[in-house]
Amino acid sequence: MWRLAWRNVFRHRTRTVLTLAAIIFGVSALIVTGGFVEDTLIQLRESTIQSQLGHLQVYKAGFLKSGRTSPFKYMIDEPEKISSRLRGLPEIIEIMPRVTFSGLLSNSRTTVGIIGEGLDVGREERWASSLKLLSGRQLSQSGAYEILLGQGVAQSLKLKTGDRATLLLSTAGGALNSLDFDVVGIFQTFSKDYDDRAVRTTLGAAQELLGTTAVHKLVIALSDTLATDAVAGQVNGALPQEEFEVKTWRELADFYTKAADLYQRYFLVLKAIILGLVLLGVANTVNMTIYQRTGEFGTLKALGNRGNLIFRLLLREYFLGAIIGSAGGAALGMVLALLISLVGIPMPPMPNTNAGYTALIRIVPLEVAQAFIVGLAGTVGAAILPARRASRIGVLEALRHN
C-alpha cells in the first residue's frame, strides 16, 4: 500500500505540483511570520531591559508600594554588602546601584518637572553603550556634575550639548538643594514618555543632591535574558524576604507586557488567515484530484477492493505529499528568513516610541516545528472528507467517469 501510494503521488505531476505548492507556501509563510513576530518582541524586550530596567531589580521591602510618598524611608543603606552576597550567583554579570529622584530642571528661563536616576558610571558602562545618543557623549567617571537629558526634556528647555542646567531636588532632610550641571549628551530610548521626562547623572552627584549615601535599588544584569526567572528565585533565596523584594523586568515593564500581548494577538489572527488560505487551497486541489480519479476508484472496487482500502490509500498518498511539502516549506521558510535578514526590514516607530528599527526574520525552532506539523496535519485533515466520499461511491456510478 505504501509503495502504491508513493507511486501515485508522482503519477499526476501537475496535480502534485499544485498540492505541494499550496503546502510549501503555507508552511514557509508561517515560518517567516513567526520569525518576524519573534524578532519584534525580542528587540522590544532587549530595548526595555538595556535602556531602563536591567533584568532584575532589588528594593527595600515596601518601596514599590510606598516609595513614591516616602522615597527616603525605603533606601538600601549598605548596597555593597548586598551586592557582594549576590555576585557569586550564576548568570549575574553586573550589579548596579541606582538612585531615583524627581525634581525640577531649569535653563534659567524655563523650568520643567523631571524624573531622574543617579548611575554608577563605571558599572553602567556596558549598558550605557546600548543607549542611543542623539548628540554628545556618555557620562564620564570623573565628571561629577554631568547630566544626560532625554530628547523630550532637551526640546522642552531648548538645551543642547555643552549648555548648563540647574537641577533642584528635595533632600532626605526635607530641605531644597540645587546644583549646576553640564549637559554632555542627549539620549533617546524606545519610550517617548520616558524621554519626555528623564534625566541621568552620576551616582555621586545624585547622592550629594539628596544628602544621602544610600541607594534606592540594585539593578542586576544577566548574561542571558531567558535565565531571569531562575536567577530571580536564587536572589530571593539569598536575601531576607522580610527586608528586600526582587522584581523581574517583565513585572516592571508594563508597556512591554501590553504591547507584546497586543502584537501577539494581531499576528495570531494573521497566522489564522494564512492557515485558512492553505487549507482551502489544499482542500480544493484534493477535491479536484479525487473527482478526476473517480473512475479509477470504480475500477478498484470492480476488482473486489473495499472502500476502506481506497480511503487508506488516499490518506497515505496525501500523508506522503504532506511530508514532502512541509519539509520543502520549512526549508524555503528558513532560506527566506536568512535572505531577508541579510537585507533587513526598515520599520517605523511603534506606538508611543521615538525611533524606528530594522526588523529581522529569526529562525525559531519551535515555529519551524509548528509550521511543519500544521502543514502535515492540515493536508491530511483536508483530505479526510473527500477520501471518505470517494470510498463510499457506488461501483456503477464511479465507472461512468471512465
PDB file of C-alpha atoms in Angstrom, residues 166-402:
ATOM      1  CA  THR A 166      20.229  73.617  37.187  1.00  0.00           C
ATOM      2  CA  LEU A 167      18.698  70.645  38.976  1.00  0.00           C
ATOM      3  CA  LEU A 168      16.573  71.313  42.090  1.00  0.00           C
ATOM      4  CA  LEU A 169      15.657  68.454  44.455  1.00  0.00           C
ATOM      5  CA  SER A 170      14.379  67.853  47.965  1.00  0.00           C
ATOM      6  CA  THR A 171      16.962  66.290  50.285  1.00  0.00           C
ATOM      7  CA  ALA A 172      16.432  63.447  52.729  1.00  0.00           C
ATOM      8  CA  GLY A 173      16.065  66.067  55.474  1.00  0.00           C
ATOM      9  CA  GLY A 174      13.309  67.942  53.634  1.00  0.00           C
ATOM     10  CA  ALA A 175      15.405  70.918  52.511  1.00  0.00           C
ATOM     11  CA  LEU A 176      15.837  72.083  48.923  1.00  0.00           C
ATOM     12  CA  ASN A 177      19.178  71.588  47.239  1.00  0.00           C
ATOM     13  CA  SER A 178      20.367  72.576  43.769  1.00  0.00           C
ATOM     14  CA  LEU A 179      23.428  72.018  41.609  1.00  0.00           C
ATOM     15  CA  ASP A 180      24.508  73.236  38.196  1.00  0.00           C
ATOM     16  CA  PHE A 181      25.271  70.549  35.624  1.00  0.00           C
ATOM     17  CA  ASP A 182      26.973  70.431  32.240  1.00  0.00           C
ATOM     18  CA  VAL A 183      24.787  68.850  29.556  1.00  0.00           C
ATOM     19  CA  VAL A 184      27.098  66.271  27.986  1.00  0.00           C
ATOM     20  CA  GLY A 185      24.593  64.351  25.886  1.00  0.00           C
ATOM     21  CA  ILE A 186      21.002  63.935  24.721  1.00  0.00           C
ATOM     22  CA  PHE A 187      19.635  60.395  24.575  1.00  0.00           C
ATOM     23  CA  GLN A 188      16.700  58.550  23.111  1.00  0.00           C
ATOM     24  CA  THR A 189      15.121  55.289  24.266  1.00  0.00           C
ATOM     25  CA  PHE A 190      12.253  53.257  22.832  1.00  0.00           C
ATOM     26  CA  SER A 191       9.722  55.106  25.063  1.00  0.00           C
ATOM     27  CA  LYS A 192       8.660  58.639  24.150  1.00  0.00           C
ATOM     28  CA  ASP A 193       7.013  59.192  27.549  1.00  0.00           C
ATOM     29  CA  TYR A 194      10.251  58.315  29.312  1.00  0.00           C
ATOM     30  CA  ASP A 195      12.357  60.578  27.084  1.00  0.00           C
ATOM     31  CA  ASP A 196       9.971  63.488  27.721  1.00  0.00           C
ATOM     32  CA  ARG A 197      10.767  63.429  31.451  1.00  0.00           C
ATOM     33  CA  ALA A 198      14.021  61.562  32.065  1.00  0.00           C
ATOM     34  CA  VAL A 199      17.488  62.780  33.003  1.00  0.00           C
ATOM     35  CA  ARG A 200      20.574  60.839  34.102  1.00  0.00           C
ATOM     36  CA  THR A 201      23.528  61.901  36.172  1.00  0.00           C
ATOM     37  CA  THR A 202      26.338  60.289  38.157  1.00  0.00           C
ATOM     38  CA  LEU A 203      25.561  58.419  41.364  1.00  0.00           C
ATOM     39  CA  GLY A 204      27.786  60.697  43.440  1.00  0.00           C
ATOM     40  CA  ALA A 205      26.119  63.885  42.199  1.00  0.00           C
ATOM     41  CA  ALA A 206      22.637  62.484  42.815  1.00  0.00           C
ATOM     42  CA  GLN A 207      23.553  61.385  46.341  1.00  0.00           C
ATOM     43  CA  GLU A 208      25.076  64.809  47.035  1.00  0.00           C
ATOM     44  CA  LEU A 209      21.874  66.489  45.915  1.00  0.00           C
ATOM     45  CA  LEU A 210      19.729  64.175  48.018  1.00  0.00           C
ATOM     46  CA  GLY A 211      22.033  64.330  51.035  1.00  0.00           C
ATOM     47  CA  THR A 212      22.409  60.564  51.418  1.00  0.00           C
ATOM     48  CA  THR A 213      24.869  57.755  50.770  1.00  0.00           C
ATOM     49  CA  ALA A 214      22.151  55.099  50.337  1.00  0.00           C
ATOM     50  CA  VAL A 215      20.563  53.929  47.084  1.00  0.00           C
ATOM     51  CA  HIS A 216      17.008  53.113  46.094  1.00  0.00           C
ATOM     52  CA  LYS A 217      17.656  49.922  44.144  1.00  0.00           C
ATOM     53  CA  LEU A 218      20.189  47.468  42.810  1.00  0.00           C
ATOM     54  CA  VAL A 219      19.823  46.696  39.106  1.00  0.00           C
ATOM     55  CA  ILE A 220      21.114  43.253  38.123  1.00  0.00           C
ATOM     56  CA  ALA A 221      22.333  42.474  34.604  1.00  0.00           C
ATOM     57  CA  LEU A 222      22.401  38.859  33.420  1.00  0.00           C
ATOM     58  CA  SER A 223      24.249  37.124  30.624  1.00  0.00           C
ATOM     59  CA  ASP A 224      21.035  35.514  29.359  1.00  0.00           C
ATOM     60  CA  THR A 225      17.564  37.057  29.476  1.00  0.00           C
ATOM     61  CA  LEU A 226      15.962  33.592  29.432  1.00  0.00           C
ATOM     62  CA  ALA A 227      17.567  32.868  32.832  1.00  0.00           C
ATOM     63  CA  THR A 228      15.736  35.774  34.500  1.00  0.00           C
ATOM     64  CA  ASP A 229      13.139  33.761  36.414  1.00  0.00           C
ATOM     65  CA  ALA A 230      15.655  31.173  37.617  1.00  0.00           C
ATOM     66  CA  VAL A 231      18.095  33.823  38.876  1.00  0.00           C
ATOM     67  CA  ALA A 232      15.231  35.767  40.493  1.00  0.00           C
ATOM     68  CA  GLY A 233      14.469  32.689  42.594  1.00  0.00           C
ATOM     69  CA  GLN A 234      18.127  32.395  43.599  1.00  0.00           C
ATOM     70  CA  VAL A 235      18.327  36.084  44.537  1.00  0.00           C
ATOM     71  CA  ASN A 236      15.163  35.754  46.626  1.00  0.00           C
ATOM     72  CA  GLY A 237      16.747  32.813  48.431  1.00  0.00           C
ATOM     73  CA  ALA A 238      19.991  34.714  49.082  1.00  0.00           C
ATOM     74  CA  LEU A 239      18.318  37.771  50.639  1.00  0.00           C
ATOM     75  CA  PRO A 240      15.988  38.035  53.670  1.00  0.00           C
ATOM     76  CA  GLN A 241      12.499  38.261  52.148  1.00  0.00           C
ATOM     77  CA  GLU A 242      11.208  40.374  55.030  1.00  0.00           C
ATOM     78  CA  GLU A 243      13.839  43.053  54.205  1.00  0.00           C
ATOM     79  CA  PHE A 244      14.064  43.001  50.410  1.00  0.00           C
ATOM     80  CA  GLU A 245      11.851  42.409  47.395  1.00  0.00           C
ATOM     81  CA  VAL A 246      13.021  41.288  43.950  1.00  0.00           C
ATOM     82  CA  LYS A 247      11.233  42.151  40.721  1.00  0.00           C
ATOM     83  CA  THR A 248      11.948  40.900  37.211  1.00  0.00           C
ATOM     84  CA  TRP A 249      11.993  43.187  34.191  1.00  0.00           C
ATOM     85  CA  ARG A 250       8.709  41.679  32.999  1.00  0.00           C
ATOM     86  CA  GLU A 251       6.951  42.646  36.238  1.00  0.00           C
ATOM     87  CA  LEU A 252       8.188  46.229  35.869  1.00  0.00           C
ATOM     88  CA  ALA A 253       7.734  46.652  32.106  1.00  0.00           C
ATOM     89  CA  ASP A 254       4.034  47.402  31.864  1.00  0.00           C
ATOM     90  CA  PHE A 255       4.416  48.861  28.359  1.00  0.00           C
ATOM     91  CA  TYR A 256       6.230  45.777  27.061  1.00  0.00           C
ATOM     92  CA  THR A 257       3.690  43.373  28.547  1.00  0.00           C
ATOM     93  CA  LYS A 258       0.738  45.178  26.979  1.00  0.00           C
ATOM     94  CA  ALA A 259       2.489  45.747  23.647  1.00  0.00           C
ATOM     95  CA  ALA A 260       3.607  42.103  23.435  1.00  0.00           C
ATOM     96  CA  ASP A 261       0.093  40.878  24.171  1.00  0.00           C
ATOM     97  CA  LEU A 262      -1.339  43.233  21.544  1.00  0.00           C
ATOM     98  CA  TYR A 263       1.127  42.219  18.807  1.00  0.00           C
ATOM     99  CA  GLN A 264       0.786  38.512  19.576  1.00  0.00           C
ATOM    100  CA  ARG A 265      -2.969  38.730  19.109  1.00  0.00           C
ATOM    101  CA  TYR A 266      -2.610  40.660  15.857  1.00  0.00           C
ATOM    102  CA  PHE A 267      -0.202  38.101  14.479  1.00  0.00           C
ATOM    103  CA  LEU A 268      -2.324  35.212  15.738  1.00  0.00           C
ATOM    104  CA  VAL A 269      -5.126  36.495  13.506  1.00  0.00           C
ATOM    105  CA  LEU A 270      -2.657  36.808  10.614  1.00  0.00           C
ATOM    106  CA  LYS A 271      -1.489  33.230  11.136  1.00  0.00           C
ATOM    107  CA  ALA A 272      -5.092  32.031  11.221  1.00  0.00           C
ATOM    108  CA  ILE A 273      -5.760  33.760   7.885  1.00  0.00           C
ATOM    109  CA  ILE A 274      -2.671  32.164   6.310  1.00  0.00           C
ATOM    110  CA  LEU A 275      -3.665  28.759   7.683  1.00  0.00           C
ATOM    111  CA  GLY A 276      -7.191  29.179   6.316  1.00  0.00           C
ATOM    112  CA  LEU A 277      -5.875  30.025   2.857  1.00  0.00           C
ATOM    113  CA  VAL A 278      -3.597  26.977   2.912  1.00  0.00           C
ATOM    114  CA  LEU A 279      -6.376  24.631   3.973  1.00  0.00           C
ATOM    115  CA  LEU A 280      -8.730  25.994   1.331  1.00  0.00           C
ATOM    116  CA  GLY A 281      -6.071  25.651  -1.356  1.00  0.00           C
ATOM    117  CA  VAL A 282      -5.180  22.100  -0.349  1.00  0.00           C
ATOM    118  CA  ALA A 283      -8.828  21.074   0.015  1.00  0.00           C
ATOM    119  CA  ASN A 284      -9.641  22.455  -3.438  1.00  0.00           C
ATOM    120  CA  THR A 285      -6.724  20.559  -5.015  1.00  0.00           C
ATOM    121  CA  VAL A 286      -7.624  17.352  -3.158  1.00  0.00           C
ATOM    122  CA  ASN A 287     -11.263  17.551  -4.254  1.00  0.00           C
ATOM    123  CA  MET A 288     -10.245  18.149  -7.868  1.00  0.00           C
ATOM    124  CA  THR A 289      -7.786  15.249  -7.803  1.00  0.00           C
ATOM    125  CA  ILE A 290     -10.232  12.806  -6.256  1.00  0.00           C
ATOM    126  CA  TYR A 291     -13.001  13.832  -8.679  1.00  0.00           C
ATOM    127  CA  GLN A 292     -10.727  13.179 -11.653  1.00  0.00           C
ATOM    128  CA  ARG A 293      -9.769   9.771 -10.242  1.00  0.00           C
ATOM    129  CA  THR A 294     -13.322   8.580  -9.540  1.00  0.00           C
ATOM    130  CA  GLY A 295     -13.236   6.183 -12.474  1.00  0.00           C
ATOM    131  CA  GLU A 296     -10.019   4.686 -11.126  1.00  0.00           C
ATOM    132  CA  PHE A 297     -11.692   4.063  -7.769  1.00  0.00           C
ATOM    133  CA  GLY A 298     -14.622   2.378  -9.542  1.00  0.00           C
ATOM    134  CA  THR A 299     -12.171   0.062 -11.287  1.00  0.00           C
ATOM    135  CA  LEU A 300     -10.538  -0.820  -7.953  1.00  0.00           C
ATOM    136  CA  LYS A 301     -13.927  -1.634  -6.485  1.00  0.00           C
ATOM    137  CA  ALA A 302     -14.905  -3.670  -9.551  1.00  0.00           C
ATOM    138  CA  LEU A 303     -11.779  -5.762  -8.972  1.00  0.00           C
ATOM    139  CA  GLY A 304     -13.012  -6.615  -5.477  1.00  0.00           C
ATOM    140  CA  ASN A 305     -11.323  -3.968  -3.333  1.00  0.00           C
ATOM    141  CA  ARG A 306     -13.352  -2.484  -0.496  1.00  0.00           C
ATOM    142  CA  GLY A 307     -13.962   1.187   0.177  1.00  0.00           C
ATOM    143  CA  ASN A 308     -11.665   1.163   3.250  1.00  0.00           C
ATOM    144  CA  LEU A 309      -8.713   0.281   1.030  1.00  0.00           C
ATOM    145  CA  ILE A 310      -9.374   3.313  -1.182  1.00  0.00           C
ATOM    146  CA  PHE A 311      -9.740   5.519   1.902  1.00  0.00           C
ATOM    147  CA  ARG A 312      -6.436   4.312   3.396  1.00  0.00           C
ATOM    148  CA  LEU A 313      -4.670   4.580   0.043  1.00  0.00           C
ATOM    149  CA  LEU A 314      -5.715   8.215  -0.403  1.00  0.00           C
ATOM    150  CA  LEU A 315      -4.694   9.150   3.140  1.00  0.00           C
ATOM    151  CA  ARG A 316      -1.294   7.547   2.595  1.00  0.00           C
ATOM    152  CA  GLU A 317      -0.845   9.476  -0.643  1.00  0.00           C
ATOM    153  CA  TYR A 318      -1.612  12.824   0.963  1.00  0.00           C
ATOM    154  CA  PHE A 319       0.389  11.968   4.073  1.00  0.00           C
ATOM    155  CA  LEU A 320       3.461  11.375   1.900  1.00  0.00           C
ATOM    156  CA  GLY A 321       2.734  14.521  -0.111  1.00  0.00           C
ATOM    157  CA  ALA A 322       2.278  16.499   3.114  1.00  0.00           C
ATOM    158  CA  ILE A 323       5.682  15.354   4.409  1.00  0.00           C
ATOM    159  CA  ILE A 324       7.355  16.401   1.162  1.00  0.00           C
ATOM    160  CA  GLY A 325       5.533  19.746   1.027  1.00  0.00           C
ATOM    161  CA  SER A 326       6.025  20.543   4.724  1.00  0.00           C
ATOM    162  CA  ALA A 327       9.733  19.716   4.542  1.00  0.00           C
ATOM    163  CA  GLY A 328      10.078  21.845   1.408  1.00  0.00           C
ATOM    164  CA  GLY A 329       8.135  24.677   3.058  1.00  0.00           C
ATOM    165  CA  ALA A 330      10.324  24.507   6.168  1.00  0.00           C
ATOM    166  CA  ALA A 331      13.481  24.636   4.040  1.00  0.00           C
ATOM    167  CA  LEU A 332      12.139  27.517   1.933  1.00  0.00           C
ATOM    168  CA  GLY A 333      10.995  29.415   5.036  1.00  0.00           C
ATOM    169  CA  MET A 334      14.432  29.198   6.650  1.00  0.00           C
ATOM    170  CA  VAL A 335      16.173  30.257   3.435  1.00  0.00           C
ATOM    171  CA  LEU A 336      13.812  33.238   3.093  1.00  0.00           C
ATOM    172  CA  ALA A 337      14.433  34.146   6.741  1.00  0.00           C
ATOM    173  CA  LEU A 338      18.188  34.213   6.168  1.00  0.00           C
ATOM    174  CA  LEU A 339      17.945  36.199   2.929  1.00  0.00           C
ATOM    175  CA  ILE A 340      15.509  38.777   4.339  1.00  0.00           C
ATOM    176  CA  SER A 341      17.623  39.156   7.488  1.00  0.00           C
ATOM    177  CA  LEU A 342      20.675  39.948   5.376  1.00  0.00           C
ATOM    178  CA  VAL A 343      18.820  42.966   3.970  1.00  0.00           C
ATOM    179  CA  GLY A 344      16.628  43.838   6.969  1.00  0.00           C
ATOM    180  CA  ILE A 345      13.140  45.334   7.056  1.00  0.00           C
ATOM    181  CA  PRO A 346      13.033  49.066   7.921  1.00  0.00           C
ATOM    182  CA  MET A 347      10.218  49.537  10.438  1.00  0.00           C
ATOM    183  CA  PRO A 348       8.510  52.744  11.582  1.00  0.00           C
ATOM    184  CA  PRO A 349       8.362  53.587  15.297  1.00  0.00           C
ATOM    185  CA  MET A 350       5.973  51.524  17.392  1.00  0.00           C
ATOM    186  CA  PRO A 351       3.105  53.329  19.160  1.00  0.00           C
ATOM    187  CA  ASN A 352       4.393  55.650  21.875  1.00  0.00           C
ATOM    188  CA  THR A 353       8.007  55.229  20.776  1.00  0.00           C
ATOM    189  CA  ASN A 354      10.520  57.604  19.239  1.00  0.00           C
ATOM    190  CA  ALA A 355      12.643  55.607  16.852  1.00  0.00           C
ATOM    191  CA  GLY A 356      12.138  53.025  14.172  1.00  0.00           C
ATOM    192  CA  TYR A 357      14.208  49.888  13.918  1.00  0.00           C
ATOM    193  CA  THR A 358      15.391  47.281  11.443  1.00  0.00           C
ATOM    194  CA  ALA A 359      13.467  44.051  11.759  1.00  0.00           C
ATOM    195  CA  LEU A 360      14.900  40.619  11.023  1.00  0.00           C
ATOM    196  CA  ILE A 361      13.326  37.226  10.458  1.00  0.00           C
ATOM    197  CA  ARG A 362      14.511  34.919  13.210  1.00  0.00           C
ATOM    198  CA  ILE A 363      14.629  31.168  12.713  1.00  0.00           C
ATOM    199  CA  VAL A 364      12.766  29.860  15.737  1.00  0.00           C
ATOM    200  CA  PRO A 365      12.929  26.036  16.046  1.00  0.00           C
ATOM    201  CA  LEU A 366       9.535  25.906  17.757  1.00  0.00           C
ATOM    202  CA  GLU A 367       7.919  27.948  14.974  1.00  0.00           C
ATOM    203  CA  VAL A 368       9.526  25.717  12.319  1.00  0.00           C
ATOM    204  CA  ALA A 369       8.260  22.583  14.072  1.00  0.00           C
ATOM    205  CA  GLN A 370       4.772  24.037  14.489  1.00  0.00           C
ATOM    206  CA  ALA A 371       4.619  25.102  10.838  1.00  0.00           C
ATOM    207  CA  PHE A 372       5.715  21.622   9.738  1.00  0.00           C
ATOM    208  CA  ILE A 373       3.045  19.972  11.911  1.00  0.00           C
ATOM    209  CA  VAL A 374       0.391  22.425  10.694  1.00  0.00           C
ATOM    210  CA  GLY A 375       1.282  21.674   7.062  1.00  0.00           C
ATOM    211  CA  LEU A 376       1.198  17.927   7.703  1.00  0.00           C
ATOM    212  CA  ALA A 377      -1.978  17.857   9.794  1.00  0.00           C
ATOM    213  CA  GLY A 378      -3.759  20.437   7.618  1.00  0.00           C
ATOM    214  CA  THR A 379      -3.140  18.494   4.417  1.00  0.00           C
ATOM    215  CA  VAL A 380      -4.201  15.134   5.859  1.00  0.00           C
ATOM    216  CA  GLY A 381      -7.202  16.773   7.547  1.00  0.00           C
ATOM    217  CA  ALA A 382      -8.273  18.417   4.294  1.00  0.00           C
ATOM    218  CA  ALA A 383      -8.126  15.022   2.543  1.00  0.00           C
ATOM    219  CA  ILE A 384     -10.255  13.061   5.028  1.00  0.00           C
ATOM    220  CA  LEU A 385     -13.754  14.082   3.892  1.00  0.00           C
ATOM    221  CA  PRO A 386     -13.042  13.873   0.128  1.00  0.00           C
ATOM    222  CA  ALA A 387     -11.348  10.490   0.656  1.00  0.00           C
ATOM    223  CA  ARG A 388     -14.332   9.273   2.670  1.00  0.00           C
ATOM    224  CA  ARG A 389     -16.749  10.312  -0.088  1.00  0.00           C
ATOM    225  CA  ALA A 390     -14.580   8.614  -2.719  1.00  0.00           C
ATOM    226  CA  SER A 391     -14.529   5.380  -0.712  1.00  0.00           C
ATOM    227  CA  ARG A 392     -18.328   5.316  -0.454  1.00  0.00           C
ATOM    228  CA  ILE A 393     -19.248   5.991  -4.093  1.00  0.00           C
ATOM    229  CA  GLY A 394     -21.016   3.129  -5.847  1.00  0.00           C
ATOM    230  CA  VAL A 395     -19.209   0.951  -8.399  1.00  0.00           C
ATOM    231  CA  LEU A 396     -21.503   1.749 -11.319  1.00  0.00           C
ATOM    232  CA  GLU A 397     -21.534   5.464 -10.628  1.00  0.00           C
ATOM    233  CA  ALA A 398     -17.756   5.507 -10.337  1.00  0.00           C
ATOM    234  CA  LEU A 399     -17.202   3.543 -13.542  1.00  0.00           C
ATOM    235  CA  ARG A 400     -19.257   6.054 -15.531  1.00  0.00           C
ATOM    236  CA  HIS A 401     -16.400   8.534 -15.006  1.00  0.00           C
ATOM    237  CA  ASN A 402     -14.264   6.356 -17.275  1.00  0.00           C
TER     238      ASN A 402
END
